[in-house]
PDB file of C-alpha atoms in Angstrom:
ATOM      1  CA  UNK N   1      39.522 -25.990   5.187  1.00 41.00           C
ATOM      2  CA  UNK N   2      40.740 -23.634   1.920  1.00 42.00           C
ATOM      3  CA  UNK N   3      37.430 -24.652   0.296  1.00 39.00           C
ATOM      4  CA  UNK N   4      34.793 -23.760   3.681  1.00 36.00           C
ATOM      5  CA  UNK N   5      37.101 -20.613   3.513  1.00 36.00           C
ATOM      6  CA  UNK N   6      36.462 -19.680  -0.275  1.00 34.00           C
ATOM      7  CA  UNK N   7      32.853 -20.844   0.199  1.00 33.00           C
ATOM      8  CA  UNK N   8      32.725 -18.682   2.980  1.00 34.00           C
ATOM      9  CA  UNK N   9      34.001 -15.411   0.866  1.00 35.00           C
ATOM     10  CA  UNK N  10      32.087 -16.409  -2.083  1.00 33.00           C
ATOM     11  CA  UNK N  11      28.509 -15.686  -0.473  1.00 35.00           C
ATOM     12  CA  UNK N  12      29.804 -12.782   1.455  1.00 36.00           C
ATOM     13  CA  UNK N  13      30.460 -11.319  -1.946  1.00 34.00           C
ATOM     14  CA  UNK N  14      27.397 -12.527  -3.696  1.00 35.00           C
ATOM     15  CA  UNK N  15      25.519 -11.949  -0.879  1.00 38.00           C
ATOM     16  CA  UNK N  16      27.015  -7.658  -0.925  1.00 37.00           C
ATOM     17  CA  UNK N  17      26.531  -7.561  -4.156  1.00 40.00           C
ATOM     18  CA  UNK N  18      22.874  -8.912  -4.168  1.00 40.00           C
ATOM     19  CA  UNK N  19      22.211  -6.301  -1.144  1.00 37.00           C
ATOM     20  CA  UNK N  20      24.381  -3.413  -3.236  1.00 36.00           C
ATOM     21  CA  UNK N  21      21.797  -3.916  -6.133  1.00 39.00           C
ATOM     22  CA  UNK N  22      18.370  -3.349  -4.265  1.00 43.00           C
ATOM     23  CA  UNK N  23      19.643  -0.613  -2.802  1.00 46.00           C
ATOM     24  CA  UNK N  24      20.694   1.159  -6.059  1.00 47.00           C
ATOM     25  CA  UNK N  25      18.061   0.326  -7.740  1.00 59.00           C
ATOM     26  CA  UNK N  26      16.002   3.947  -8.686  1.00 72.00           C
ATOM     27  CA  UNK N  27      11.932   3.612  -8.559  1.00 80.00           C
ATOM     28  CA  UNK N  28      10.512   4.360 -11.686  1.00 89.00           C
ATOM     29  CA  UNK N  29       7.066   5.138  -9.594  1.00 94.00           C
ATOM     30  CA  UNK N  30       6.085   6.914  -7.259  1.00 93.00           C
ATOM     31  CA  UNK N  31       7.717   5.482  -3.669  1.00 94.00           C
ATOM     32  CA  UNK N  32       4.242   4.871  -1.901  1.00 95.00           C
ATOM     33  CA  UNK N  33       5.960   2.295   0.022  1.00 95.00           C
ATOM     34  CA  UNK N  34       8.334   4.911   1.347  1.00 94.00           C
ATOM     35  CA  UNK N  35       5.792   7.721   1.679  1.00 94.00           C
ATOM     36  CA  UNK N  36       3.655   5.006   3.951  1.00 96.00           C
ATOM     37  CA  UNK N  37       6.856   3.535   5.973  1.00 96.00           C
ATOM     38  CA  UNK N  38       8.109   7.430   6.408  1.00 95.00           C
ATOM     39  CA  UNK N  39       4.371   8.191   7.688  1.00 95.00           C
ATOM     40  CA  UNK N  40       4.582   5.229  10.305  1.00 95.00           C
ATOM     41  CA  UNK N  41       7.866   6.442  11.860  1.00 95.00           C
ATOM     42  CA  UNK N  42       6.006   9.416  12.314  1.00 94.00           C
ATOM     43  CA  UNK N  43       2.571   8.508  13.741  1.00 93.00           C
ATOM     44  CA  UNK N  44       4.574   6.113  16.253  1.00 92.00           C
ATOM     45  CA  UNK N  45       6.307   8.968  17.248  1.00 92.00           C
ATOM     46  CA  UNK N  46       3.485  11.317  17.740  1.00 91.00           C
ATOM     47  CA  UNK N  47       1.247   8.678  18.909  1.00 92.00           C
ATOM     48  CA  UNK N  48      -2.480  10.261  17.559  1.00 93.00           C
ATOM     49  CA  UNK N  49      -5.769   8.978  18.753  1.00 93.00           C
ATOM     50  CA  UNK N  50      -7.417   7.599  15.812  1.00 94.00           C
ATOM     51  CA  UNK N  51     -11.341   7.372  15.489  1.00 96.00           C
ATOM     52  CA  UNK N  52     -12.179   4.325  13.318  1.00 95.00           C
ATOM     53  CA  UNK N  53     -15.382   2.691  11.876  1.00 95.00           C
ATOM     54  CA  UNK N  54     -15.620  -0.450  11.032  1.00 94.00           C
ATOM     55  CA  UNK N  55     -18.497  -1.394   8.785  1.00 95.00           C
ATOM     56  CA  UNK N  56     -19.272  -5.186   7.491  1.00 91.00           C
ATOM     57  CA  UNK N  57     -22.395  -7.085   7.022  1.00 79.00           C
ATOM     58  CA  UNK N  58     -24.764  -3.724   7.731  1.00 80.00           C
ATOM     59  CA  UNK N  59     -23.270  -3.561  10.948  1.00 89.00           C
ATOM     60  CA  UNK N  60     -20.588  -0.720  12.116  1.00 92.00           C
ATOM     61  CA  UNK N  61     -18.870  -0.116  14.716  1.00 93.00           C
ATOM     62  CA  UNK N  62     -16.725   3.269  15.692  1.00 94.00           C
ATOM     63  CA  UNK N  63     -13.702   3.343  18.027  1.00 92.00           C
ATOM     64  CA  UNK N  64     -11.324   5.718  19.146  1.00 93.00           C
ATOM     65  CA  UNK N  65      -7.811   3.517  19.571  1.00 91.00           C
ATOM     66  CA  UNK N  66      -4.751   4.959  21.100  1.00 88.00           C
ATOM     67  CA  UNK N  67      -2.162   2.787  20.632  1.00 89.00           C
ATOM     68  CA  UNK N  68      -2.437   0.806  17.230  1.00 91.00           C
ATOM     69  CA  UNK N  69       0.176  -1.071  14.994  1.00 93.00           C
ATOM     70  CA  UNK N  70       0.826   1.199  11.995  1.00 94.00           C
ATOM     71  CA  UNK N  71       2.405  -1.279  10.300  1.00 95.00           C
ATOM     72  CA  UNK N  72      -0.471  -3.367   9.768  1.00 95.00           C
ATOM     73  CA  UNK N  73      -2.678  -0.349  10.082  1.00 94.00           C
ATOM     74  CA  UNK N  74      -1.282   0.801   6.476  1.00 95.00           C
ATOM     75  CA  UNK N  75       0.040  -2.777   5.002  1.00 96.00           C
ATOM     76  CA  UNK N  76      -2.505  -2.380   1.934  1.00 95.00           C
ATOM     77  CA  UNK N  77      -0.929   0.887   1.409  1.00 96.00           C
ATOM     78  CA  UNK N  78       2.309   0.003   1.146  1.00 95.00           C
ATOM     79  CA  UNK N  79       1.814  -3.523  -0.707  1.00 95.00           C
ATOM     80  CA  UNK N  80      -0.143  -0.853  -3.342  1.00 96.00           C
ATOM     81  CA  UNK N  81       3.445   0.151  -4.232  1.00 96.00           C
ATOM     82  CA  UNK N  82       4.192  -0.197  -7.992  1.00 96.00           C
ATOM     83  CA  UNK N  83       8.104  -0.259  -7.565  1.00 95.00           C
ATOM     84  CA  UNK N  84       8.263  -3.892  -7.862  1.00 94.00           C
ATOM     85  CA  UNK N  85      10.445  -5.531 -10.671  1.00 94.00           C
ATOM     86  CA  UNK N  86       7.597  -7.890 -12.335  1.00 93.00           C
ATOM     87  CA  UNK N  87       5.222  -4.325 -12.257  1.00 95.00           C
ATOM     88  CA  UNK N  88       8.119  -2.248 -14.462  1.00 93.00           C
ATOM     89  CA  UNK N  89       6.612  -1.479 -18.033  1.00 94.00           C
ATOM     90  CA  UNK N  90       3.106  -2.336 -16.979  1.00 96.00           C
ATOM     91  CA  UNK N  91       1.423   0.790 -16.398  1.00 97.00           C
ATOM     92  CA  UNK N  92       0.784   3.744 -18.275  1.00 96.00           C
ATOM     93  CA  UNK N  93       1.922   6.862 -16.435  1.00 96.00           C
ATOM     94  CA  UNK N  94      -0.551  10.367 -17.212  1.00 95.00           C
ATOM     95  CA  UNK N  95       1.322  13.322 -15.407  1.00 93.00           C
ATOM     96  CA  UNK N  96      -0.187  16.925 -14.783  1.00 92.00           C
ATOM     97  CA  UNK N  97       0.231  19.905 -13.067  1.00 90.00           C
ATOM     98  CA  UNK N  98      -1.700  18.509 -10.053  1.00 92.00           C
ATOM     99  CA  UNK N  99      -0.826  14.903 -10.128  1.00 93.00           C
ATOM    100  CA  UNK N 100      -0.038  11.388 -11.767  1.00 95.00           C
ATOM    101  CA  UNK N 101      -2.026   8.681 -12.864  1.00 97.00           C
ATOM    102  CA  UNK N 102      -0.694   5.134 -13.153  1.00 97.00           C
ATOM    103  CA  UNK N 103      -3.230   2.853 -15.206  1.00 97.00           C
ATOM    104  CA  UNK N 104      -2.610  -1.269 -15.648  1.00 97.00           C
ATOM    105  CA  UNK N 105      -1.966  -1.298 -19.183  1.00 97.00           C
ATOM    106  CA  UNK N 106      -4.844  -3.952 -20.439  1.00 95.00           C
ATOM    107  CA  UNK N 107      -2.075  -6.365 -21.884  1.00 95.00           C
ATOM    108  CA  UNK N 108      -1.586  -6.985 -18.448  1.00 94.00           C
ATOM    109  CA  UNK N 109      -2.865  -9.054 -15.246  1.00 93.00           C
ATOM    110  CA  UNK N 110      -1.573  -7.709 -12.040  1.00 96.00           C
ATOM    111  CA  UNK N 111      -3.619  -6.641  -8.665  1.00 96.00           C
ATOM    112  CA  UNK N 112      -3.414  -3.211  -8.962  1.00 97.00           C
ATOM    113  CA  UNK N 113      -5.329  -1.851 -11.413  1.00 97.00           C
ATOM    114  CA  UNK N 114      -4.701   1.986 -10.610  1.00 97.00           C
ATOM    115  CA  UNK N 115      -2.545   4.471  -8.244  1.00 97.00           C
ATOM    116  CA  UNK N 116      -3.586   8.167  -8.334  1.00 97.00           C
ATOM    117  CA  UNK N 117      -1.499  10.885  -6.128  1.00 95.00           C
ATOM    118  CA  UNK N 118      -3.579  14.193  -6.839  1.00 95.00           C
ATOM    119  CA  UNK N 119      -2.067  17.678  -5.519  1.00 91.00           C
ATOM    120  CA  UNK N 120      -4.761  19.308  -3.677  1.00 87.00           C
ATOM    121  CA  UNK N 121      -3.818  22.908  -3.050  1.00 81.00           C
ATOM    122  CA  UNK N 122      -0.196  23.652  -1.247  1.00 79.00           C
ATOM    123  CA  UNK N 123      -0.096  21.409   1.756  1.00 81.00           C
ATOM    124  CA  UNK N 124      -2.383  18.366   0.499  1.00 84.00           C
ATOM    125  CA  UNK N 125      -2.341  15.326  -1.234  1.00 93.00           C
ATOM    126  CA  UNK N 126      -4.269  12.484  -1.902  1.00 96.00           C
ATOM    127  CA  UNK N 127      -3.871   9.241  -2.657  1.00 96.00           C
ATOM    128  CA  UNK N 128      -6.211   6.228  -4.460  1.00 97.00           C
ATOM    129  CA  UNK N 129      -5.928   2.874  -5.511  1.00 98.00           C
ATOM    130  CA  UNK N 130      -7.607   0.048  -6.441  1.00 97.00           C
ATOM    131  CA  UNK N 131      -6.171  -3.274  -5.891  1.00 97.00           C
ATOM    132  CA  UNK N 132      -8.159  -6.406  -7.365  1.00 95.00           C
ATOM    133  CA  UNK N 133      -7.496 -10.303  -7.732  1.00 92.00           C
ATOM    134  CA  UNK N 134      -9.334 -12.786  -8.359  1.00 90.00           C
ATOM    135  CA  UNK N 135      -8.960 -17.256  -8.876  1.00 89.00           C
ATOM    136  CA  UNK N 136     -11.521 -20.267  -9.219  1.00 88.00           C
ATOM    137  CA  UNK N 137     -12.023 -19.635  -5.826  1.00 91.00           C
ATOM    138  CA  UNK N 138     -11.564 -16.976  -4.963  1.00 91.00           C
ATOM    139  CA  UNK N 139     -12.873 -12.622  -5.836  1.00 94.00           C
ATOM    140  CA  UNK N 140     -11.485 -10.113  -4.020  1.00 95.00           C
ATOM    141  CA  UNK N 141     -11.465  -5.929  -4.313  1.00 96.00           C
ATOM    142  CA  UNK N 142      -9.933  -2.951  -2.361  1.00 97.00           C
ATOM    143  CA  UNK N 143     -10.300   0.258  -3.058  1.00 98.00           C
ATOM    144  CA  UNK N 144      -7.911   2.544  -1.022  1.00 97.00           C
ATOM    145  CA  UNK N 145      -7.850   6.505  -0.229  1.00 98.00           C
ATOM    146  CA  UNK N 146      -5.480   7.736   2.435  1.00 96.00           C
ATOM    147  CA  UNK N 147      -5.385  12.079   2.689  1.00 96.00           C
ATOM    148  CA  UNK N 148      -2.378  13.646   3.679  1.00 95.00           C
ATOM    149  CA  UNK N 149      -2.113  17.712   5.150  1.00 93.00           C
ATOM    150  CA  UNK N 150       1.422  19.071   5.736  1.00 89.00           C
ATOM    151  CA  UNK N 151       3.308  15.789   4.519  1.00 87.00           C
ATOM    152  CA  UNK N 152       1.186  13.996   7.492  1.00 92.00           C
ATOM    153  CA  UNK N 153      -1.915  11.463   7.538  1.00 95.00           C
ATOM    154  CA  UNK N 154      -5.600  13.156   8.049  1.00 95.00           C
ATOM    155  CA  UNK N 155      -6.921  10.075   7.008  1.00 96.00           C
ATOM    156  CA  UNK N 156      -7.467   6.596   5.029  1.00 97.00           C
ATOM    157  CA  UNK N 157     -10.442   4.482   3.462  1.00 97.00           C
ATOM    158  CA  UNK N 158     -10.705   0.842   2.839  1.00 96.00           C
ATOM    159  CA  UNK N 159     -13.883  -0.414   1.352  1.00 95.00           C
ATOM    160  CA  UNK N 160     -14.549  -3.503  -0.816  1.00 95.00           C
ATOM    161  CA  UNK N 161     -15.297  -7.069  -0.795  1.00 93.00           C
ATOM    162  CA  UNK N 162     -14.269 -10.353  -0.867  1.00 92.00           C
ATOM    163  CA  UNK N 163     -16.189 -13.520  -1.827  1.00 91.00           C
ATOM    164  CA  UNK N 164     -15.178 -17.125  -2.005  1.00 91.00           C
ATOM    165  CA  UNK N 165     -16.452 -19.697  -4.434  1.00 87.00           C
ATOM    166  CA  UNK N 166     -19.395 -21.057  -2.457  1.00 87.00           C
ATOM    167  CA  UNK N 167     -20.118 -18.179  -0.259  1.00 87.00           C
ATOM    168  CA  UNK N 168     -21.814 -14.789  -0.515  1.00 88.00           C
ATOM    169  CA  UNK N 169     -20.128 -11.570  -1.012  1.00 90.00           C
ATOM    170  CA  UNK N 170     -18.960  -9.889   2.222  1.00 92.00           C
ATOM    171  CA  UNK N 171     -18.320  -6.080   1.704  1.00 93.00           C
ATOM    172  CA  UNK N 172     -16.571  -4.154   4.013  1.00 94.00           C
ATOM    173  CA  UNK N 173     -15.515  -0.532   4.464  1.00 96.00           C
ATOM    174  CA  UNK N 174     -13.095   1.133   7.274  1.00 95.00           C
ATOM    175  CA  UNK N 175     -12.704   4.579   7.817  1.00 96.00           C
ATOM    176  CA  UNK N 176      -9.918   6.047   9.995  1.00 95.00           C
ATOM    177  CA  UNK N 177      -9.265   9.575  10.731  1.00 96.00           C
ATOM    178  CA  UNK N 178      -5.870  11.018  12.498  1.00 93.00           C
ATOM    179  CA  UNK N 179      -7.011  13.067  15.432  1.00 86.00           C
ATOM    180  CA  UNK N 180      -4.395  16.057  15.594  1.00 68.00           C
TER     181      UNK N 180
END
């Protein structure tokens, strides 16, 4: 029984201190995944019509969607986030007056191959990325914009492609703009 008891304690400790750790821990990026899960507590409270085009295979197809998942909406967005341990060290940071550049350094291999939050006047910001990977089987590219007015989402671009092996390339491109 003493030893299910200290087992017991012993992962409740490791277990805090494991927890204690992420939380501390201080991005050394800019917090795109916070900027993106901040934006989704607010567009499921304000609930905005969004007009969306889809485009793949020369055809396209708008919609205007009321009620949509923002969390899978944005996912690209946030997995664009360079505050992840393995990314530390592997991109070279430009700053200026109206924004910051992170560039893959070319001694490395990750997906994301650039984040760029540019200051556009007082109220606006945008934001770009490029995300890319590619296997034996597999090629893949995204290349995101999202624009943001007053701290709040105008609107967001996805367009790339993806091919397999064996296959053709598919390129795709979705649009979606934040009725107000």
């Amino acid at each position: 029984m003493k030893k299910i008891m200290c087992l017991c304690i012993l992962s409740i400790l490791l277990w805090s201190c494991g927890a204690e750790s992420q939380e501390g821990q201080t991005k050394k990026y800019f917090d795109l995944k916070g900027l993106i899960e901040q934006q989704i507590v607010l567009l499921k409270t304000k609930k905005p019509v969004i007009e969306k085009t889809i485009v793949m295979s020369d055809k396209s197809e708008n919609k205007q969607i009321k009620a949509i998942d923002w969390t899978r909406e944005l996912e690209l967005f946030t997995q664009a986030d360079l505050n992840k341990p393995a990314y530390i060290g592997s991109y070279q940071v430009d700053s200026s007056a109206i924004g910051v550049k992170y560039t893959l350094k070319t001694t490395e291999n990750l997906p994301i191959k650039f984040l760029n939050i540019t200051k556009i006047g007082e109220n606006a910001m945008e934001i770009e990325a490029l995300v890319s990977s590619e296997n034996y089987l597999y090629q893949s590219e995204k290349h995101l914009k999202l624009g943001l007015a007053k701290m709040l989402i105008t609107d967001y671009q996805i367009d790339g492609f993806q091919k397999v092996i064996f296959g053709a390339k598919k390129a795709f491109k979705i649009n979606g703009k934040v009725a107000r």
